[in-house]
Structure formats: structure tokens, C-alpha cells
Amino acid sequence: HNRQAIESHPMAHRVELIEGPSTSAETMAKVKASIPEGASVMVILDSDHSKAHVLDELRNYAPLVTDGHYLVVADTILGRYEPSQVPTKRSKVLLPGDEPLVALNDYLQETDRFELDTIINGKLVLSSSPGGYLRCVRS
Ligand SMILES: C[S@@+](CC[C@H](N)C(=O)[O-])C[C@H]1O[C@@H](n2cnc3c(N)ncnc32)[C@H](O)[C@@H]1O
């Protein structure tokens, strides 16, 4: 359904779909091969929101982000819920501690390439990704 909707969109010519587990070696090779030399790269991580998977994605995809561009980690709101507020009508129920925000905070201990963008984060009065917008500040 998603493929059909994307491919029939007027902007489809600007979208290249790579289908597969987001962090597999095969997917990563295809992603890297699709980035032209000298391109500006931003990344939005919005797949499996468990801590282990987001951390794996951060370690694979954040190095692709180019200086001055953005890394967006979606659904960091999950880290702000009380256990009783966690959405349960999902394929995975992710309790605080097993979600994107904790993965992001762990990843930020491993790198000095990203800074929280306080302006964008501050503009988003309502957001499912509070604190999820980071800017790459070093190549
Ligand atoms: C929260 S949805 C977001 C989809 C898209 N980013 C959007 O905004 O429409 C998460 C998507 O990630 C896919 N997904 C979950 N785990 C994945 C994985 N390990 N590798 C690749 N995709 C995955 C799901 O099938 C689902 O389509």
C-alpha cells in the first residue's frame, strides 16, 4: 500500500525506495550507494522505536549526515510517558527506557558530531519528537 501510494505521488520522481530491514548490511550498502558524491544528507529515523533498534540505526545512519544538516529521531515522546500512558494498540509496547529518547541519549555519549537544535525543538509546541531534532556540527 505504501509503495503504491508513494509511486503514484506527483513527487515520486524525487523518491527512491529501498525496501528491507533498515540496518541490515544489504540495506546500508544500497543506502550508501544511493548518496551522490558531495551530497548534503539529512536523516529521519522512524521505524522500529525500540531502544536497541534506534541505537543500531543511529550508529549506522548518523555518520551519513553531513555537516550543518539534520538528524531527526522520531517519537522521542515515548520517553516522556508514564508507564500507564504508553500506547498499547501497537505492534510493540515500548515502555520508558526502551524507546528512542534513551537510545539517542546513549548515542550522544558516543559522538560529538551532533547538538540538540534548541530553536527547532522550541518551535514545535506540539510534537511527537521533542528533543529529537539534532544538527550535525562537525564533519
Ligand atoms: C512509525 S511508521 C513510520 C513510517 C514513515 N516514516 C512515515 O512517516 O510514514 C514505522 C515504519 O517502519 C517500518 N519498520 C519497522 N521496523 C523496521 C525495520 N527494522 N526496518 C525497516 N522498517 C521497519 C514499519 O513497517 C512501518 O512502516
PDB file of N, CA, C and O in Angstrom, residues 43-89:
ATOM      1  N   VAL A  43      18.914  12.835   7.868  1.00  0.00           N
ATOM      2  CA  VAL A  43      18.361  11.514   8.158  1.00  0.00           C
ATOM      3  C   VAL A  43      17.187  11.663   9.124  1.00  0.00           C
ATOM      4  O   VAL A  43      17.260  12.441  10.081  1.00  0.00           O
ATOM      5  N   ILE A  44      16.115  10.935   8.834  1.00  0.00           N
ATOM      6  CA  ILE A  44      14.995  10.837   9.780  1.00  0.00           C
ATOM      7  C   ILE A  44      14.846   9.363  10.145  1.00  0.00           C
ATOM      8  O   ILE A  44      14.675   8.523   9.251  1.00  0.00           O
ATOM      9  N   LEU A  45      14.940   9.060  11.414  1.00  0.00           N
ATOM     10  CA  LEU A  45      14.796   7.667  11.865  1.00  0.00           C
ATOM     11  C   LEU A  45      13.388   7.477  12.406  1.00  0.00           C
ATOM     12  O   LEU A  45      13.002   8.106  13.399  1.00  0.00           O
ATOM     13  N   ASP A  46      12.622   6.631  11.771  1.00  0.00           N
ATOM     14  CA  ASP A  46      11.207   6.486  12.151  1.00  0.00           C
ATOM     15  C   ASP A  46      10.713   5.076  11.813  1.00  0.00           C
ATOM     16  O   ASP A  46       9.727   4.911  11.109  1.00  0.00           O
ATOM     17  N   SER A  47      11.442   4.067  12.310  1.00  0.00           N
ATOM     18  CA  SER A  47      10.953   2.705  12.031  1.00  0.00           C
ATOM     19  C   SER A  47      10.611   2.010  13.347  1.00  0.00           C
ATOM     20  O   SER A  47       9.700   2.449  14.059  1.00  0.00           O
ATOM     21  N   ASP A  48      11.295   0.948  13.673  1.00  0.00           N
ATOM     22  CA  ASP A  48      11.093   0.243  14.947  1.00  0.00           C
ATOM     23  C   ASP A  48      11.643   1.143  16.058  1.00  0.00           C
ATOM     24  O   ASP A  48      12.823   1.492  16.042  1.00  0.00           O
ATOM     25  N   HIS A  49      10.784   1.519  17.016  1.00  0.00           N
ATOM     26  CA  HIS A  49      11.173   2.513  18.016  1.00  0.00           C
ATOM     27  C   HIS A  49      11.777   1.911  19.288  1.00  0.00           C
ATOM     28  O   HIS A  49      11.923   2.616  20.285  1.00  0.00           O
ATOM     29  N   SER A  50      12.114   0.628  19.269  1.00  0.00           N
ATOM     30  CA  SER A  50      12.741   0.069  20.478  1.00  0.00           C
ATOM     31  C   SER A  50      14.139   0.650  20.638  1.00  0.00           C
ATOM     32  O   SER A  50      14.787   1.050  19.661  1.00  0.00           O
ATOM     33  N   LYS A  51      14.620   0.690  21.869  1.00  0.00           N
ATOM     34  CA  LYS A  51      15.934   1.292  22.145  1.00  0.00           C
ATOM     35  C   LYS A  51      17.027   0.628  21.305  1.00  0.00           C
ATOM     36  O   LYS A  51      17.830   1.309  20.663  1.00  0.00           O
ATOM     37  N   ALA A  52      17.057  -0.690  21.300  1.00  0.00           N
ATOM     38  CA  ALA A  52      18.146  -1.399  20.613  1.00  0.00           C
ATOM     39  C   ALA A  52      18.147  -1.076  19.127  1.00  0.00           C
ATOM     40  O   ALA A  52      19.206  -0.845  18.527  1.00  0.00           O
ATOM     41  N   HIS A  53      16.945  -1.017  18.549  1.00  0.00           N
ATOM     42  CA  HIS A  53      16.897  -0.767  17.108  1.00  0.00           C
ATOM     43  C   HIS A  53      17.272   0.677  16.780  1.00  0.00           C
ATOM     44  O   HIS A  53      18.014   0.934  15.826  1.00  0.00           O
ATOM     45  N   VAL A  54      16.771   1.624  17.565  1.00  0.00           N
ATOM     46  CA  VAL A  54      17.093   3.040  17.284  1.00  0.00           C
ATOM     47  C   VAL A  54      18.597   3.277  17.468  1.00  0.00           C
ATOM     48  O   VAL A  54      19.227   3.969  16.664  1.00  0.00           O
ATOM     49  N   LEU A  55      19.181   2.657  18.486  1.00  0.00           N
ATOM     50  CA  LEU A  55      20.631   2.816  18.693  1.00  0.00           C
ATOM     51  C   LEU A  55      21.405   2.223  17.515  1.00  0.00           C
ATOM     52  O   LEU A  55      22.367   2.817  17.018  1.00  0.00           O
ATOM     53  N   ASP A  56      20.935   1.092  17.043  1.00  0.00           N
ATOM     54  CA  ASP A  56      21.557   0.465  15.867  1.00  0.00           C
ATOM     55  C   ASP A  56      21.429   1.394  14.653  1.00  0.00           C
ATOM     56  O   ASP A  56      22.389   1.607  13.903  1.00  0.00           O
ATOM     57  N   GLU A  57      20.245   1.982  14.477  1.00  0.00           N
ATOM     58  CA  GLU A  57      20.051   2.915  13.358  1.00  0.00           C
ATOM     59  C   GLU A  57      20.939   4.144  13.511  1.00  0.00           C
ATOM     60  O   GLU A  57      21.545   4.608  12.546  1.00  0.00           O
ATOM     61  N   LEU A  58      21.017   4.664  14.724  1.00  0.00           N
ATOM     62  CA  LEU A  58      21.869   5.846  14.939  1.00  0.00           C
ATOM     63  C   LEU A  58      23.315   5.532  14.570  1.00  0.00           C
ATOM     64  O   LEU A  58      23.986   6.332  13.906  1.00  0.00           O
ATOM     65  N   ARG A  59      23.793   4.367  14.990  1.00  0.00           N
ATOM     66  CA  ARG A  59      25.197   4.028  14.698  1.00  0.00           C
ATOM     67  C   ARG A  59      25.420   3.829  13.196  1.00  0.00           C
ATOM     68  O   ARG A  59      26.513   4.089  12.697  1.00  0.00           O
ATOM     69  N   ASN A  60      24.394   3.408  12.487  1.00  0.00           N
ATOM     70  CA  ASN A  60      24.524   3.182  11.041  1.00  0.00           C
ATOM     71  C   ASN A  60      24.281   4.442  10.214  1.00  0.00           C
ATOM     72  O   ASN A  60      24.990   4.696   9.240  1.00  0.00           O
ATOM     73  N   TYR A  61      23.240   5.204  10.601  1.00  0.00           N
ATOM     74  CA  TYR A  61      22.815   6.313   9.739  1.00  0.00           C
ATOM     75  C   TYR A  61      23.376   7.670  10.150  1.00  0.00           C
ATOM     76  O   TYR A  61      23.607   8.513   9.278  1.00  0.00           O
ATOM     77  N   ALA A  62      23.582   7.910  11.450  1.00  0.00           N
ATOM     78  CA  ALA A  62      24.044   9.247  11.844  1.00  0.00           C
ATOM     79  C   ALA A  62      25.380   9.605  11.182  1.00  0.00           C
ATOM     80  O   ALA A  62      25.572  10.760  10.784  1.00  0.00           O
ATOM     81  N   PRO A  63      26.312   8.646  11.003  1.00  0.00           N
ATOM     82  CA  PRO A  63      27.560   9.013  10.325  1.00  0.00           C
ATOM     83  C   PRO A  63      27.361   9.486   8.890  1.00  0.00           C
ATOM     84  O   PRO A  63      28.251  10.115   8.320  1.00  0.00           O
ATOM     85  N   LEU A  64      26.193   9.211   8.304  1.00  0.00           N
ATOM     86  CA  LEU A  64      25.947   9.653   6.923  1.00  0.00           C
ATOM     87  C   LEU A  64      25.541  11.128   6.854  1.00  0.00           C
ATOM     88  O   LEU A  64      25.624  11.754   5.801  1.00  0.00           O
ATOM     89  N   VAL A  65      25.063  11.678   7.988  1.00  0.00           N
ATOM     90  CA  VAL A  65      24.587  13.068   7.991  1.00  0.00           C
ATOM     91  C   VAL A  65      25.778  14.002   7.801  1.00  0.00           C
ATOM     92  O   VAL A  65      26.818  13.840   8.436  1.00  0.00           O
ATOM     93  N   THR A  66      25.584  14.971   6.905  1.00  0.00           N
ATOM     94  CA  THR A  66      26.693  15.879   6.595  1.00  0.00           C
ATOM     95  C   THR A  66      26.622  17.142   7.463  1.00  0.00           C
ATOM     96  O   THR A  66      25.543  17.519   7.950  1.00  0.00           O
ATOM     97  N   ASP A  67      27.768  17.739   7.614  1.00  0.00           N
ATOM     98  CA  ASP A  67      27.934  18.916   8.469  1.00  0.00           C
ATOM     99  C   ASP A  67      26.876  19.986   8.162  1.00  0.00           C
ATOM    100  O   ASP A  67      26.670  20.339   6.995  1.00  0.00           O
ATOM    101  N   GLY A  68      26.191  20.459   9.200  1.00  0.00           N
ATOM    102  CA  GLY A  68      25.183  21.514   9.031  1.00  0.00           C
ATOM    103  C   GLY A  68      23.781  20.980   8.794  1.00  0.00           C
ATOM    104  O   GLY A  68      22.835  21.759   8.752  1.00  0.00           O
ATOM    105  N   HIS A  69      23.653  19.678   8.645  1.00  0.00           N
ATOM    106  CA  HIS A  69      22.344  19.102   8.336  1.00  0.00           C
ATOM    107  C   HIS A  69      21.766  18.352   9.545  1.00  0.00           C
ATOM    108  O   HIS A  69      22.417  18.208  10.564  1.00  0.00           O
ATOM    109  N   TYR A  70      20.537  17.887   9.337  1.00  0.00           N
ATOM    110  CA  TYR A  70      19.778  17.404  10.496  1.00  0.00           C
ATOM    111  C   TYR A  70      19.686  15.888  10.615  1.00  0.00           C
ATOM    112  O   TYR A  70      19.651  15.173   9.615  1.00  0.00           O
ATOM    113  N   LEU A  71      19.648  15.475  11.858  1.00  0.00           N
ATOM    114  CA  LEU A  71      19.338  14.096  12.229  1.00  0.00           C
ATOM    115  C   LEU A  71      18.071  14.189  13.075  1.00  0.00           C
ATOM    116  O   LEU A  71      18.057  14.898  14.087  1.00  0.00           O
ATOM    117  N   VAL A  72      17.013  13.523  12.627  1.00  0.00           N
ATOM    118  CA  VAL A  72      15.750  13.579  13.360  1.00  0.00           C
ATOM    119  C   VAL A  72      15.424  12.184  13.890  1.00  0.00           C
ATOM    120  O   VAL A  72      15.386  11.213  13.116  1.00  0.00           O
ATOM    121  N   VAL A  73      15.225  12.105  15.175  1.00  0.00           N
ATOM    122  CA  VAL A  73      14.861  10.832  15.806  1.00  0.00           C
ATOM    123  C   VAL A  73      13.389  10.942  16.197  1.00  0.00           C
ATOM    124  O   VAL A  73      13.027  11.746  17.069  1.00  0.00           O
ATOM    125  N   ALA A  74      12.551  10.184  15.509  1.00  0.00           N
ATOM    126  CA  ALA A  74      11.099  10.321  15.688  1.00  0.00           C
ATOM    127  C   ALA A  74      10.600   9.620  16.947  1.00  0.00           C
ATOM    128  O   ALA A  74      11.200   8.666  17.434  1.00  0.00           O
ATOM    129  N   ASP A  75       9.492  10.144  17.434  1.00  0.00           N
ATOM    130  CA  ASP A  75       8.750   9.550  18.547  1.00  0.00           C
ATOM    131  C   ASP A  75       9.521   9.491  19.860  1.00  0.00           C
ATOM    132  O   ASP A  75       9.334   8.575  20.670  1.00  0.00           O
ATOM    133  N   THR A  76      10.375  10.498  20.088  1.00  0.00           N
ATOM    134  CA  THR A  76      11.043  10.614  21.387  1.00  0.00           C
ATOM    135  C   THR A  76      10.034  10.874  22.516  1.00  0.00           C
ATOM    136  O   THR A  76      10.366  10.731  23.682  1.00  0.00           O
ATOM    137  N   ILE A  77       8.804  11.227  22.122  1.00  0.00           N
ATOM    138  CA  ILE A  77       7.749  11.438  23.133  1.00  0.00           C
ATOM    139  C   ILE A  77       7.565  10.193  24.012  1.00  0.00           C
ATOM    140  O   ILE A  77       7.193  10.298  25.177  1.00  0.00           O
ATOM    141  N   LEU A  78       7.856   9.019  23.422  1.00  0.00           N
ATOM    142  CA  LEU A  78       7.658   7.768  24.184  1.00  0.00           C
ATOM    143  C   LEU A  78       8.469   7.780  25.482  1.00  0.00           C
ATOM    144  O   LEU A  78       8.083   7.153  26.468  1.00  0.00           O
ATOM    145  N   GLY A  79       9.587   8.502  25.489  1.00  0.00           N
ATOM    146  CA  GLY A  79      10.427   8.571  26.687  1.00  0.00           C
ATOM    147  C   GLY A  79       9.869   9.480  27.758  1.00  0.00           C
ATOM    148  O   GLY A  79      10.394   9.531  28.868  1.00  0.00           O
ATOM    149  N   ARG A  80       8.821  10.210  27.423  1.00  0.00           N
ATOM    150  CA  ARG A  80       8.243  11.156  28.398  1.00  0.00           C
ATOM    151  C   ARG A  80       6.943  10.647  29.014  1.00  0.00           C
ATOM    152  O   ARG A  80       6.331  11.314  29.829  1.00  0.00           O
ATOM    153  N   TYR A  81       6.505   9.499  28.534  1.00  0.00           N
ATOM    154  CA  TYR A  81       5.260   8.947  29.073  1.00  0.00           C
ATOM    155  C   TYR A  81       5.493   8.273  30.423  1.00  0.00           C
ATOM    156  O   TYR A  81       6.560   7.700  30.663  1.00  0.00           O
ATOM    157  N   GLU A  82       4.483   8.318  31.256  1.00  0.00           N
ATOM    158  CA  GLU A  82       4.428   7.421  32.415  1.00  0.00           C
ATOM    159  C   GLU A  82       4.071   6.044  31.854  1.00  0.00           C
ATOM    160  O   GLU A  82       3.389   5.958  30.822  1.00  0.00           O
ATOM    161  N   PRO A  83       4.487   4.958  32.521  1.00  0.00           N
ATOM    162  CA  PRO A  83       4.142   3.630  32.002  1.00  0.00           C
ATOM    163  C   PRO A  83       2.655   3.477  31.699  1.00  0.00           C
ATOM    164  O   PRO A  83       2.277   2.864  30.697  1.00  0.00           O
ATOM    165  N   SER A  84       1.779   4.108  32.499  1.00  0.00           N
ATOM    166  CA  SER A  84       0.334   3.953  32.277  1.00  0.00           C
ATOM    167  C   SER A  84      -0.145   4.697  31.022  1.00  0.00           C
ATOM    168  O   SER A  84      -1.249   4.463  30.546  1.00  0.00           O
ATOM    169  N   GLN A  85       0.685   5.634  30.496  1.00  0.00           N
ATOM    170  CA  GLN A  85       0.279   6.427  29.323  1.00  0.00           C
ATOM    171  C   GLN A  85       0.761   5.809  28.016  1.00  0.00           C
ATOM    172  O   GLN A  85       0.407   6.290  26.938  1.00  0.00           O
ATOM    173  N   VAL A  86       1.578   4.788  28.088  1.00  0.00           N
ATOM    174  CA  VAL A  86       2.192   4.223  26.884  1.00  0.00           C
ATOM    175  C   VAL A  86       1.113   3.625  25.977  1.00  0.00           C
ATOM    176  O   VAL A  86       0.260   2.862  26.442  1.00  0.00           O
ATOM    177  N   PRO A  87       1.128   4.009  24.675  1.00  0.00           N
ATOM    178  CA  PRO A  87       0.134   3.440  23.760  1.00  0.00           C
ATOM    179  C   PRO A  87       0.270   1.919  23.675  1.00  0.00           C
ATOM    180  O   PRO A  87       1.378   1.410  23.534  1.00  0.00           O
ATOM    181  N   THR A  88      -0.839   1.236  23.746  1.00  0.00           N
ATOM    182  CA  THR A  88      -0.783  -0.234  23.743  1.00  0.00           C
ATOM    183  C   THR A  88      -1.328  -0.846  22.454  1.00  0.00           C
ATOM    184  O   THR A  88      -1.097  -2.016  22.194  1.00  0.00           O
ATOM    185  N   LYS A  89      -2.044  -0.022  21.661  1.00  0.00           N
ATOM    186  CA  LYS A  89      -2.573  -0.567  20.399  1.00  0.00           C
ATOM    187  C   LYS A  89      -1.506  -0.465  19.320  1.00  0.00           C
ATOM    188  O   LYS A  89      -1.665   0.239  18.313  1.00  0.00           O
TER     189      LYS A  89
END
